[in-house]
mmCIF file of C-alpha atoms and ligand atoms in Angstrom:
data_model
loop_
_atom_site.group_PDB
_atom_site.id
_atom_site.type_symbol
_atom_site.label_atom_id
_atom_site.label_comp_id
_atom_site.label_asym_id
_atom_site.label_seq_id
_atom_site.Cartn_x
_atom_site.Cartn_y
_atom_site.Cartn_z
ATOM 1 C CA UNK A 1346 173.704 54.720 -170.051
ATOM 2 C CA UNK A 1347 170.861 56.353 -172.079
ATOM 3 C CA UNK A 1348 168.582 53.946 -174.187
ATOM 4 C CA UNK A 1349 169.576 54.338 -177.650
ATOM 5 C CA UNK A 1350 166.580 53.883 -179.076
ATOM 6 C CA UNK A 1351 165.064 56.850 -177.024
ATOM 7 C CA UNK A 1352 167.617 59.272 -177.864
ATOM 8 C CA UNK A 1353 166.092 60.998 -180.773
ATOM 9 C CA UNK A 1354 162.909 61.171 -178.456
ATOM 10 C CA UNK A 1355 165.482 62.800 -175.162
ATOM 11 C CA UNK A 1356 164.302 65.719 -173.929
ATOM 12 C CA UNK A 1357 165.681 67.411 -171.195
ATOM 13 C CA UNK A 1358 163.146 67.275 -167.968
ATOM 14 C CA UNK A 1359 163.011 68.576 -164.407
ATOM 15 C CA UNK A 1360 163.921 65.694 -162.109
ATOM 16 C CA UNK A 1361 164.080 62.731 -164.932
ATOM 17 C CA UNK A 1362 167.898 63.112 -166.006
ATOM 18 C CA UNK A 1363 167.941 59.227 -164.264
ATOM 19 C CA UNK A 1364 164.864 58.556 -165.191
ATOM 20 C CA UNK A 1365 166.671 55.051 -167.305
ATOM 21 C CA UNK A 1366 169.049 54.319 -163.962
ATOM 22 C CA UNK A 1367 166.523 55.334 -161.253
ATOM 23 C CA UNK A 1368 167.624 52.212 -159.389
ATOM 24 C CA UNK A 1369 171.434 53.514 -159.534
ATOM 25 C CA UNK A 1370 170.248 56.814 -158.080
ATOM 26 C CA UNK A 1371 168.604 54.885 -155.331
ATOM 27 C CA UNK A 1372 171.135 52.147 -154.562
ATOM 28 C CA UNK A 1373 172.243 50.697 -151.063
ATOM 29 C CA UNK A 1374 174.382 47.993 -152.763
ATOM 30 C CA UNK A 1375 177.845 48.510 -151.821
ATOM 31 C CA UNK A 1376 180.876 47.885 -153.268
ATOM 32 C CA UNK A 1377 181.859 44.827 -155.054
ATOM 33 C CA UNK A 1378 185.927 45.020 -154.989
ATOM 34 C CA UNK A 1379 188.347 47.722 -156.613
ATOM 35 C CA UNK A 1380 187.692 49.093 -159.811
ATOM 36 C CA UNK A 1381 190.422 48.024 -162.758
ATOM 37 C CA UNK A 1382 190.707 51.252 -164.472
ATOM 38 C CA UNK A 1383 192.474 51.801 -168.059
ATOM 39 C CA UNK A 1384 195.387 54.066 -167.969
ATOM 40 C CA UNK A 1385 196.150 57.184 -170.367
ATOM 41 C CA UNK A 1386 199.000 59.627 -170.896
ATOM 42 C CA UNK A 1387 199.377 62.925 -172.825
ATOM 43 C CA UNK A 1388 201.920 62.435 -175.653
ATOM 44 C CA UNK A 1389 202.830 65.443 -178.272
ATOM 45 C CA UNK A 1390 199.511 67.511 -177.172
ATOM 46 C CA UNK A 1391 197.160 64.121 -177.665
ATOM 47 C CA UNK A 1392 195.602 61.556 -175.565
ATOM 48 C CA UNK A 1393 197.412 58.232 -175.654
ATOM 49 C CA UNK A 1394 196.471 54.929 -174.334
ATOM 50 C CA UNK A 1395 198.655 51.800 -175.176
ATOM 51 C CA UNK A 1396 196.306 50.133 -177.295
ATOM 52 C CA UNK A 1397 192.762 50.134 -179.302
ATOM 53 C CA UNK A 1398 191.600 47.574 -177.180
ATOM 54 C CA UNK A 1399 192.729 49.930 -173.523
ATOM 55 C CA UNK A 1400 191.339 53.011 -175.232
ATOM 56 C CA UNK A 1401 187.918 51.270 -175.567
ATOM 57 C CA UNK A 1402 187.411 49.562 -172.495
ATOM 58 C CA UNK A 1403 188.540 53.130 -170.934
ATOM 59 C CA UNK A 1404 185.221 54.928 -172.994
ATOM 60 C CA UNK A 1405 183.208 52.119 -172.571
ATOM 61 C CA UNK A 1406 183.604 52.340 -168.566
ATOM 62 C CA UNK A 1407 183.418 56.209 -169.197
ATOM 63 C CA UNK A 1408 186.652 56.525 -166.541
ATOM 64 C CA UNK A 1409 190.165 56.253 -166.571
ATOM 65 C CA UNK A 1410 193.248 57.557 -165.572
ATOM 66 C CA UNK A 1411 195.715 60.262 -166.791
ATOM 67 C CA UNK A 1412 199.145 60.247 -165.784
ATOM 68 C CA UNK A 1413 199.443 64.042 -164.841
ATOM 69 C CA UNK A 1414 201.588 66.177 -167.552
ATOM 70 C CA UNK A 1415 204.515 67.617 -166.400
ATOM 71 C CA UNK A 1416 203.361 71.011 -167.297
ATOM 72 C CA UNK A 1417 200.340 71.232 -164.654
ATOM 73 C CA UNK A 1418 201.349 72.212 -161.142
ATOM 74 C CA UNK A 1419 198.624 71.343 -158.369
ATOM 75 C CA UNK A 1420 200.474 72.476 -155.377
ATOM 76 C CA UNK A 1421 198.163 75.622 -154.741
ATOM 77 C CA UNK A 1422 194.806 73.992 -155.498
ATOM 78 C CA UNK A 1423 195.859 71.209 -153.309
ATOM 79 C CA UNK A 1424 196.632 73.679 -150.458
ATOM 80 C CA UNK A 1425 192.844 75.480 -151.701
ATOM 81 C CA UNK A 1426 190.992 72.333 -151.420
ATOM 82 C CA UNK A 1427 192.305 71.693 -147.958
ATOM 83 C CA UNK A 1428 191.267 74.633 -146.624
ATOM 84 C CA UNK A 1429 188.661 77.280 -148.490
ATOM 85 C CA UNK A 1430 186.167 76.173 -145.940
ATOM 86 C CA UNK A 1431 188.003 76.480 -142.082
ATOM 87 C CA UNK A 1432 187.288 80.039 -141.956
ATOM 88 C CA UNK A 1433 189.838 83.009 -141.748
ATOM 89 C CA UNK A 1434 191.322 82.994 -138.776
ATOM 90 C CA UNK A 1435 192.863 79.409 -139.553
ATOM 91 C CA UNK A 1436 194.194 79.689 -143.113
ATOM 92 C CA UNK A 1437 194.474 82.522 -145.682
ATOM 93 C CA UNK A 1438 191.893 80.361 -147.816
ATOM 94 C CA UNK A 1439 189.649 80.058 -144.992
ATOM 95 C CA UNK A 1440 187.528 83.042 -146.020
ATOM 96 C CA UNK A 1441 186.628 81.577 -149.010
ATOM 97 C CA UNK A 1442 183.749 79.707 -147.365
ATOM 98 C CA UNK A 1443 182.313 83.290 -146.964
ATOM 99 C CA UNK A 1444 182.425 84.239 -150.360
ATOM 100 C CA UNK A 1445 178.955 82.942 -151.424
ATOM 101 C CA UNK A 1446 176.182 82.801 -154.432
ATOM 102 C CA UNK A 1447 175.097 86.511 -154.126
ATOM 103 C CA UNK A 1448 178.679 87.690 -154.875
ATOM 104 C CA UNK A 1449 178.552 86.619 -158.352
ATOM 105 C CA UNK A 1450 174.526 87.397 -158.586
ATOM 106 C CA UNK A 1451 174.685 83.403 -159.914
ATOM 107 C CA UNK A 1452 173.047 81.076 -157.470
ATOM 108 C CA UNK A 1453 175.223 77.947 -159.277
ATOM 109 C CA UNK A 1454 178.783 79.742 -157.711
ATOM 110 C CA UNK A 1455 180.448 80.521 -154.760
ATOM 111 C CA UNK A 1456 180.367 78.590 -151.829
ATOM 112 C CA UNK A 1457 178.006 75.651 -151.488
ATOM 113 C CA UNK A 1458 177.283 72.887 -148.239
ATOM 114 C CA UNK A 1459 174.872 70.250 -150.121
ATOM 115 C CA UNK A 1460 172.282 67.910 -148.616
ATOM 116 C CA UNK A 1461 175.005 65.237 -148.610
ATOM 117 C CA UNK A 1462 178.623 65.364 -147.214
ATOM 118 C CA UNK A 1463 180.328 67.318 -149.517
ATOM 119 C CA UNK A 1464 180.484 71.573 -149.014
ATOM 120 C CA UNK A 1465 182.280 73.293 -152.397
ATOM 121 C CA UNK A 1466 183.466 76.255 -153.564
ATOM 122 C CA UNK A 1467 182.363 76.308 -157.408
ATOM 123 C CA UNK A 1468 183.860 79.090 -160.050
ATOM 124 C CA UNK A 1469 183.480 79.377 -163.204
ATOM 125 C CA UNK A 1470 185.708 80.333 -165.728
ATOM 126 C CA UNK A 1471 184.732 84.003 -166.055
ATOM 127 C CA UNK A 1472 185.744 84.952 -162.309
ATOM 128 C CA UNK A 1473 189.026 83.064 -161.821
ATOM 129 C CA UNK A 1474 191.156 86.010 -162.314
ATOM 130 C CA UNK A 1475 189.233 88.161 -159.974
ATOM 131 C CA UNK A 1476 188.575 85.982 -157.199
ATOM 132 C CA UNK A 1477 191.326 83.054 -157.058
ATOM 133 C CA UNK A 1478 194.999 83.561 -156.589
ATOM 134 C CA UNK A 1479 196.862 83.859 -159.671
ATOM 135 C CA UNK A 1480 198.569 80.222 -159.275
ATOM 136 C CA UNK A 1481 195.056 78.619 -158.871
ATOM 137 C CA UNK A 1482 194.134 80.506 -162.425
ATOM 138 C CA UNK A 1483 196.785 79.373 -163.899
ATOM 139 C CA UNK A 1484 196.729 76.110 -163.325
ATOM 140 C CA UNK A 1485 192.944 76.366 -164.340
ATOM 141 C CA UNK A 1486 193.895 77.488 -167.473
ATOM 142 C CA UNK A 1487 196.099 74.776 -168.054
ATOM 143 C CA UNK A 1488 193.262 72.121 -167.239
ATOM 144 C CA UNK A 1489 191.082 74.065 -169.842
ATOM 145 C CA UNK A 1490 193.924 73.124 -172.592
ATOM 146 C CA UNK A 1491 194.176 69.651 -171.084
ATOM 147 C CA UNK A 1492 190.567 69.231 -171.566
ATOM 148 C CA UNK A 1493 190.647 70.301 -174.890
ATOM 149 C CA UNK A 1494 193.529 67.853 -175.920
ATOM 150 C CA UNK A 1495 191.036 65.099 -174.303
ATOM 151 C CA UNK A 1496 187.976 66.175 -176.436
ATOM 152 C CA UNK A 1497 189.627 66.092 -179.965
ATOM 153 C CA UNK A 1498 191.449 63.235 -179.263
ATOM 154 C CA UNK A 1499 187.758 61.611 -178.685
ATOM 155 C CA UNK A 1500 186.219 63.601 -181.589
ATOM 156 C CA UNK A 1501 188.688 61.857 -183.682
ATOM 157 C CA UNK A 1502 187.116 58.325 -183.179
ATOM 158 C CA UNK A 1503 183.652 59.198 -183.851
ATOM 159 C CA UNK A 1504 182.730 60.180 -187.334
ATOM 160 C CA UNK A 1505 181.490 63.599 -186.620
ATOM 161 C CA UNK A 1506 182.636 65.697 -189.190
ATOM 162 C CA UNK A 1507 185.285 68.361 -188.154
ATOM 163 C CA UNK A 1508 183.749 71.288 -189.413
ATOM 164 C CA UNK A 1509 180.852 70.029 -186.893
ATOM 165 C CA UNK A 1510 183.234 70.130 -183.910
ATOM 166 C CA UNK A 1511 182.883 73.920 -182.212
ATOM 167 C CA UNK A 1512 179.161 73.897 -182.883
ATOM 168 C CA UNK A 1513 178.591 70.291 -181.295
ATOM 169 C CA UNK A 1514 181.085 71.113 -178.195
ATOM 170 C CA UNK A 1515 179.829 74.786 -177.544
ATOM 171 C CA UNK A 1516 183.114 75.639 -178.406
ATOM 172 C CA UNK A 1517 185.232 73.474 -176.155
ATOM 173 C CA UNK A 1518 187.352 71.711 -179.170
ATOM 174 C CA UNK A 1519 188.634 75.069 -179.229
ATOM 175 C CA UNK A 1520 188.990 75.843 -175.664
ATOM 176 C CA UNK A 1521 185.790 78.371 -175.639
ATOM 177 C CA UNK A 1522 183.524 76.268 -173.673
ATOM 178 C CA UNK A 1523 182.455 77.271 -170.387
ATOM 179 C CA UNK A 1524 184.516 75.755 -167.493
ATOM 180 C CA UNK A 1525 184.090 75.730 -163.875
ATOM 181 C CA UNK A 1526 186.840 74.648 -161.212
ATOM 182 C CA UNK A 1527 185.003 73.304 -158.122
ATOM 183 C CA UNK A 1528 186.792 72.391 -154.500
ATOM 184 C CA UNK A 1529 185.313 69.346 -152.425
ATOM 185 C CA UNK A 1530 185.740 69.030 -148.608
ATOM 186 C CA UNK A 1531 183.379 66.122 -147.095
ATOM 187 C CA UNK A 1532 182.404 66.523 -143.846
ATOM 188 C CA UNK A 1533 182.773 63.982 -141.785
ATOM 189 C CA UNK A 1534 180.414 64.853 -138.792
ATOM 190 C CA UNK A 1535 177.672 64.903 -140.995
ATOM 191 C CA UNK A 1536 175.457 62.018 -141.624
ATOM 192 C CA UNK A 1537 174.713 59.847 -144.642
ATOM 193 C CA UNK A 1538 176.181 60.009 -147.942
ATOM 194 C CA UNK A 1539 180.038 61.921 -149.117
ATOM 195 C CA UNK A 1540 177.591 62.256 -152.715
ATOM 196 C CA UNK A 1541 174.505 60.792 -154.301
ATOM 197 C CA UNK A 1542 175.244 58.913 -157.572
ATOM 198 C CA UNK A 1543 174.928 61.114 -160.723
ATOM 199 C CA UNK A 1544 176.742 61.965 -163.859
ATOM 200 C CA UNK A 1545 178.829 65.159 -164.157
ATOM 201 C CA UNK A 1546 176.925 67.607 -166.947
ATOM 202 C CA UNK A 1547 179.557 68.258 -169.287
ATOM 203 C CA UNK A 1548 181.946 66.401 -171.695
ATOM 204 C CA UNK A 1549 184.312 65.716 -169.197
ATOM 205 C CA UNK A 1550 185.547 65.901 -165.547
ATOM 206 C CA UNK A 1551 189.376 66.403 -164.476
ATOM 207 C CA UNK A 1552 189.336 65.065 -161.120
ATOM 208 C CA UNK A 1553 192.138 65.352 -157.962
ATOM 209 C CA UNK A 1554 192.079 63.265 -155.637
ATOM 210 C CA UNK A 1555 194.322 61.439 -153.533
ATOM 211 C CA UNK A 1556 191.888 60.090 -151.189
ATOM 212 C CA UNK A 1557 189.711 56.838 -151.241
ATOM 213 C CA UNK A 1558 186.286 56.976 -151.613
ATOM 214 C CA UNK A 1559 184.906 57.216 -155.392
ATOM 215 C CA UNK A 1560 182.763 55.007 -156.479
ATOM 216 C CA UNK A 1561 181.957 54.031 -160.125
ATOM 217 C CA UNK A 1562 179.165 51.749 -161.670
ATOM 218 C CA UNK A 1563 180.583 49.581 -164.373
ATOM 219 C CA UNK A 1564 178.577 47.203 -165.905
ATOM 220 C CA UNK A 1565 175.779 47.269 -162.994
ATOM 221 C CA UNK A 1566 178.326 47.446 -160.268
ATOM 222 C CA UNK A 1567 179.543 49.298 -157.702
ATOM 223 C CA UNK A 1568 183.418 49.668 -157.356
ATOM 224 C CA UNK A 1569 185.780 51.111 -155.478
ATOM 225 C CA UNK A 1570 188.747 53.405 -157.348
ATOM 226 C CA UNK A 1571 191.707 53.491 -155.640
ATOM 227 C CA UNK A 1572 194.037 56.661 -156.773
ATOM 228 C CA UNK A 1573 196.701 56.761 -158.507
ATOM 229 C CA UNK A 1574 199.241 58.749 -157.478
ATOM 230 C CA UNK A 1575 200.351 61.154 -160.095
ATOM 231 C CA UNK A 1576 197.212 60.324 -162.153
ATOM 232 C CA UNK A 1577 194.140 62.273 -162.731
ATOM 233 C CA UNK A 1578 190.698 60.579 -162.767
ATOM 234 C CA UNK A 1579 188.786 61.457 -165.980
ATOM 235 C CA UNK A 1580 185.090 61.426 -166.042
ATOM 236 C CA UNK A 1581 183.110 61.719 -169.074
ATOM 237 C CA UNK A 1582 179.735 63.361 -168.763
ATOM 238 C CA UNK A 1583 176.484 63.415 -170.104
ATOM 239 C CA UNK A 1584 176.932 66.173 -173.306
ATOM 240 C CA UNK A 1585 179.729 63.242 -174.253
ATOM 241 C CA UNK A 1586 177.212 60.892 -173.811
ATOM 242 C CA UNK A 1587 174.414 63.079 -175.378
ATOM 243 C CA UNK A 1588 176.960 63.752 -178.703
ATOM 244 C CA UNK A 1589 178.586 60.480 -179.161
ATOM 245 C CA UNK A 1590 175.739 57.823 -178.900
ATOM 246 C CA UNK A 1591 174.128 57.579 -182.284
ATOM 247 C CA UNK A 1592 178.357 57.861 -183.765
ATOM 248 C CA UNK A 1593 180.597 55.035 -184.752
ATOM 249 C CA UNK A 1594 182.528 56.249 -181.103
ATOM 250 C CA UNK A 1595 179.289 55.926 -178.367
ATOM 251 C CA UNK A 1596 181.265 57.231 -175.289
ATOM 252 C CA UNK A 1597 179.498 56.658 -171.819
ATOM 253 C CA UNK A 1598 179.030 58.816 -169.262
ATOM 254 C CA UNK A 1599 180.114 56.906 -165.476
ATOM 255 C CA UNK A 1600 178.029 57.261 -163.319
ATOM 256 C CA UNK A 1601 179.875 57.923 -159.779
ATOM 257 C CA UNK A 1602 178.937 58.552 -156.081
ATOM 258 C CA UNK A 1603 181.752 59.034 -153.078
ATOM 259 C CA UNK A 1604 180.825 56.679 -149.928
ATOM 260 C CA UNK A 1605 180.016 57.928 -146.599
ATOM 261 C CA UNK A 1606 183.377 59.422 -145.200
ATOM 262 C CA UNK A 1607 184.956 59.214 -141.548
ATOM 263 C CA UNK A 1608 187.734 61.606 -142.161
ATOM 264 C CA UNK A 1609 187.879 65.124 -143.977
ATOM 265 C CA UNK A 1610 188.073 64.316 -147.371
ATOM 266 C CA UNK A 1611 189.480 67.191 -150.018
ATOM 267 C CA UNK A 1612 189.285 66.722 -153.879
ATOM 268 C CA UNK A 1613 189.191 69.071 -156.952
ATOM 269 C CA UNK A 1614 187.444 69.249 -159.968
ATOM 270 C CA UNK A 1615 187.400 70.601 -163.389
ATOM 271 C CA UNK A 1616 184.534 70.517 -165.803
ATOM 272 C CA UNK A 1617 184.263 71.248 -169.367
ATOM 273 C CA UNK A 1618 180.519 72.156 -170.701
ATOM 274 C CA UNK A 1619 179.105 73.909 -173.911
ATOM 275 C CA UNK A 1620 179.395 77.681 -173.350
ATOM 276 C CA UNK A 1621 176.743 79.455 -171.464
ATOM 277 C CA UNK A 1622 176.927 82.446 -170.156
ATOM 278 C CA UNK A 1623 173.566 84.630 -168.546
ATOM 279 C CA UNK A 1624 172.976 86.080 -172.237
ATOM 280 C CA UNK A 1625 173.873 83.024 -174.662
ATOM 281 C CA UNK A 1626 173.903 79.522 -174.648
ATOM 282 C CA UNK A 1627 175.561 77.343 -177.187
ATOM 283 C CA UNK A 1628 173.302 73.893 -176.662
ATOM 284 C CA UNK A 1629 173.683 71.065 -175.999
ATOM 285 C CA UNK A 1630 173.653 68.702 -179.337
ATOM 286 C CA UNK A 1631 173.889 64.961 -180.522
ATOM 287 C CA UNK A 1632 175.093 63.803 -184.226
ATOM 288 C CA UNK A 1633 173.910 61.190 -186.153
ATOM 289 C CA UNK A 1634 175.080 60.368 -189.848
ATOM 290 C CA UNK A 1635 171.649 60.157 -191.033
ATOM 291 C CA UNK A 1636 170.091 63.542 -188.617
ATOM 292 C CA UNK A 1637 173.332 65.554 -188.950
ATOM 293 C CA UNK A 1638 173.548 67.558 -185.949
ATOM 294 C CA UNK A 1639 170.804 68.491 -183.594
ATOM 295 C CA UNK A 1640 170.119 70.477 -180.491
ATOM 296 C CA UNK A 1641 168.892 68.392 -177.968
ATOM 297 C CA UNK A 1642 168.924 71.035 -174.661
ATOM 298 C CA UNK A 1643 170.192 74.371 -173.314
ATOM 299 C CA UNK A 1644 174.017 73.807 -171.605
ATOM 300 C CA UNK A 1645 172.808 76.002 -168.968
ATOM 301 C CA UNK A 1646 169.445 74.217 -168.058
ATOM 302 C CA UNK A 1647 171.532 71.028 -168.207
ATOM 303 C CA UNK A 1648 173.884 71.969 -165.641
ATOM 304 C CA UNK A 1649 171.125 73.457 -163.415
ATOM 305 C CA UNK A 1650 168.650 70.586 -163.686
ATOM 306 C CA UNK A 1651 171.037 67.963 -162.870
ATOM 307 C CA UNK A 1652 172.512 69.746 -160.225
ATOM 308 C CA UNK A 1653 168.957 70.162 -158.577
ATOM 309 C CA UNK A 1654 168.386 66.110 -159.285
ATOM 310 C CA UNK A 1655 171.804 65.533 -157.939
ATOM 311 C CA UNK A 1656 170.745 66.922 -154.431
ATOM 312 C CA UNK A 1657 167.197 66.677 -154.439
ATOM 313 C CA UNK A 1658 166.441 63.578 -155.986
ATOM 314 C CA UNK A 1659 164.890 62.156 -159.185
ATOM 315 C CA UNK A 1660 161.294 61.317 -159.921
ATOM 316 C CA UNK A 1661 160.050 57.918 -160.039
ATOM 317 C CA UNK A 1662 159.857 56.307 -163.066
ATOM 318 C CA UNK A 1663 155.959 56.220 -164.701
ATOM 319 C CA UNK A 1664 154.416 53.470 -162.569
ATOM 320 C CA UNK A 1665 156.099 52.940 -159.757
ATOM 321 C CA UNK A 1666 155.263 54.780 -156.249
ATOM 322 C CA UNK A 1667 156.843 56.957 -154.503
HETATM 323 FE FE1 FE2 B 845 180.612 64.130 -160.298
#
């Protein structure tokens, strides 16, 4: 989590998102048993948990679970995520592993293999009509009002005023944000890691996946989740984090890695970030009660720089060696 003393002085830097967890981005420990995650549900359009105590232990970790509303249908992304990357000539979603960066003239989208595991296909919000089939939109758009049920209902418990809420979200407490759908396939002849440990960007993840292998560092240690079935996993990110931590509500950001896998593994993720788009950016902000709201980054250069730090690593803290 980031030192609350040294959040006024945050600034957003080139390969120091981690510099106050550098160990976590550089940790061999393994697991140390199965993580006990809280458990949510959506009830009349807002997030419920079954008590105070639940809801706070859920954004203290920074993760829970969400039982999966009736009114989201995952059949087609499932089918996506198990197979934009085999190529054509195997599925009709195979030739989605050719549709790359220079298609959208935005090195962040398209197809993706990392330096770890994992190979995506990563679309943002803007393109989903064009590029993915109408079901996979849909249910996109869905996520993007599923998200925004999650963010008020957090808003709520911090004592941000409302009239603050669409400048300190980039618009997302009114579903305006900027929101990218991303498809995960880990490769399993590939060495090392499925994913370094990071934090996701934005205020939140919505996270599929039916397949072992997350792992989530609560309270200095490493844990296993095991899915739910008919549950989401729900991240919160680092603008959460960034907003929340000087409010009565501090909500933490998890950090989260995926183990070395054996087998194909196939997940999906949606994020929800402050808008950017290539000719505006909305900011990223914190609020205190005595500072009001401030700016503390671009949304754009935040999604960018820890992407790069996710992949290529993060400097050393001041003093120590390389
Ligand atoms: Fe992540």
């Amino acid at each position: 989590m980031l030192d609350k003393n040294k959040l006024s002085n945050w600034k957003l830097e080139k390969g120091k998102i981690y510099s106050d967890v550098y160990n976590k981005r550089n940790d061999e420990r393994p697991v140390n048993g199965f993580a006990s995650l809280q458990r949510a549900t959506i009830l009349d359009n807002r997030l419920y948990f079954p008590s105070a105590d639940i809801r706070s232990q859920a954004i203290n970790d920074g993760v829970f679970f969400l039982k999966i509303p009736s009114w989201i249908n995952l059949e087609e992304c499932d089918s996506f995520a198990s197979n934009f990357y085999r190529g054509e000539h195997i599925h009709k979603y195979g030739k989605f592993r050719e549709i790359t960066s220079s298609y959208f003239n935005d090195p962040l989208l398209g197809f993706h293999t990392r330096s770890d595991q994992i190979e995506q296909f990563l679309l943002e919000h803007r393109f989903w009509q064009k590029v993915y089939p109408n079901a996979i939109t849909n249910t996109g758009i869905n996520l993007i009002r599923l998200s925004t049920i999650i963010l008020r209902s957090i808003l709520e418990l911090t004592d941000i005023p409302i009239k603050d809420w669409f400048t300190a979200t980039g618009g997302c407490v009114d579903s305006q944000g900027t929101y990218h759908l991303t498809f995960n396939h880990y490769r399993p002849y590939f060495q090392g890691i499925g994913l370094s440990s990071h934090k996701d960007d934005g205020f939140l993840t919505i996270l599929r996946s039916n397949f072992p292998g997350l792992e989530v560092n609560i309270n200095n240690r490493w844990e296993s989740v095991s899915p739910l079935e008919d549950h989401f996993i729900i991240n919160f990110g680092l603008s959460m984090e960034l907003l929340t931590k000087n409010t009565i509500q501090p909500v933490n950001a998890i950090m989260h890695r995926v183990s070395h896998q054996s087998k194909d593994r196939h997940t999906f993720g949606h994020f929800t970030s402050s808008y950017c788009n290539p000719e505006k950016d909305a900011g990223i902000y914190s609020y205190s009660s005595k500072q009001g709201l401030f700016k503390v980054c671009n949304s754009r250069e935040l999604i960018n720089f820890n992407d790069e730090e996710i992949y290529e690593g993060t400097y050393p803290p001041d003093g120590e060696n390389l």
